[in-house]
Amino acid sequence: MQAKIKKLLRRIETSRKIYWNIPKETGAFLNTLIRAFKYKNVLEIGTSNGYSGIWMAEALSHTGGRLYTIESHRQERFNLAKINFKKAGLGKWIKQIAGHAPEAIPSSPKHFDLVFLDATKYEYPSYLRIIENRIKKGGMIIADNASTHTKELAPYWELITKNRRFFSAKLLLGNGLFISISKD
């Protein structure tokens, strides 16, 4: 990772609590995962200030992929992420989408290798219903806050674990991650 991106990530980490950013270890995990599996199409629901998006886009810059990232807070967070993506020099690998998921989920690409959920927790079941058939075989849905928001994510966890298309497990990393791998 380039020194300027590392420096930017460290600076953004100072505002982690304000913007509800993922922990550094979760960012490193997502980056490694994208690189290891050579993922190309990644969807993020919940851009915030762009911290997690920078981790993922940096990996996608090595795989030739693209990050599609959705943020509903059009004023502050969307624009702050845009600035941070530009500072990181990763704009080429990022398509920012302003809007409310699930309505703002793009119709193209048809399939995603990875979907990262880190937005309004009670809406995760509605996100799942829209994206479940758009995950490539071997692709993943990763939901953040599995350990910190267990009550809010219980309906999502129940829904995803009953879905026969996915194998799901909880990973105790960062704030906890629900990882679901597409079997078909």
PDB file of C-alpha atoms in Angstrom, residues 28-40 42 55-56 58-60 62-63 113-114 138 140:
ATOM      1  CA  ALA A  28      -7.006  -4.934   6.415  1.00  0.00           C
ATOM      2  CA  PHE A  29      -9.095  -8.136   6.318  1.00  0.00           C
ATOM      3  CA  LEU A  30     -11.315  -6.835   3.504  1.00  0.00           C
ATOM      4  CA  ASN A  31      -8.263  -5.661   1.567  1.00  0.00           C
ATOM      5  CA  THR A  32      -6.548  -9.037   1.910  1.00  0.00           C
ATOM      6  CA  LEU A  33      -9.726 -10.925   1.005  1.00  0.00           C
ATOM      7  CA  ILE A  34     -10.243  -8.948  -2.201  1.00  0.00           C
ATOM      8  CA  ARG A  35      -6.627  -9.441  -3.228  1.00  0.00           C
ATOM      9  CA  ALA A  36      -6.513 -13.159  -2.332  1.00  0.00           C
ATOM     10  CA  PHE A  37      -9.697 -14.032  -4.245  1.00  0.00           C
ATOM     11  CA  LYS A  38      -8.987 -11.500  -7.024  1.00  0.00           C
ATOM     12  CA  TYR A  39     -12.440 -10.013  -6.629  1.00  0.00           C
ATOM     13  CA  LYS A  40     -13.462  -7.488  -9.278  1.00  0.00           C
ATOM     14  CA  VAL A  42     -17.565  -5.110  -4.889  1.00  0.00           C
ATOM     15  CA  TRP A  55      -9.284  -0.221   2.050  1.00  0.00           C
ATOM     16  CA  MET A  56     -11.362  -2.070  -0.547  1.00  0.00           C
ATOM     17  CA  GLU A  58      -6.857  -0.066  -2.805  1.00  0.00           C
ATOM     18  CA  ALA A  59      -7.148  -3.844  -3.182  1.00  0.00           C
ATOM     19  CA  LEU A  60      -9.325  -3.470  -6.282  1.00  0.00           C
ATOM     20  CA  HIS A  62      -4.505  -4.457  -7.899  1.00  0.00           C
ATOM     21  CA  THR A  63      -7.230  -6.768  -9.242  1.00  0.00           C
ATOM     22  CA  ASP A 113     -17.993 -10.917  -5.884  1.00  0.00           C
ATOM     23  CA  LEU A 114     -18.357  -9.243  -2.505  1.00  0.00           C
ATOM     24  CA  GLY A 138     -17.837 -18.362  -4.155  1.00  0.00           C
ATOM     25  CA  MET A 140     -19.454 -13.280  -0.181  1.00  0.00           C
TER      26      MET A 140
END
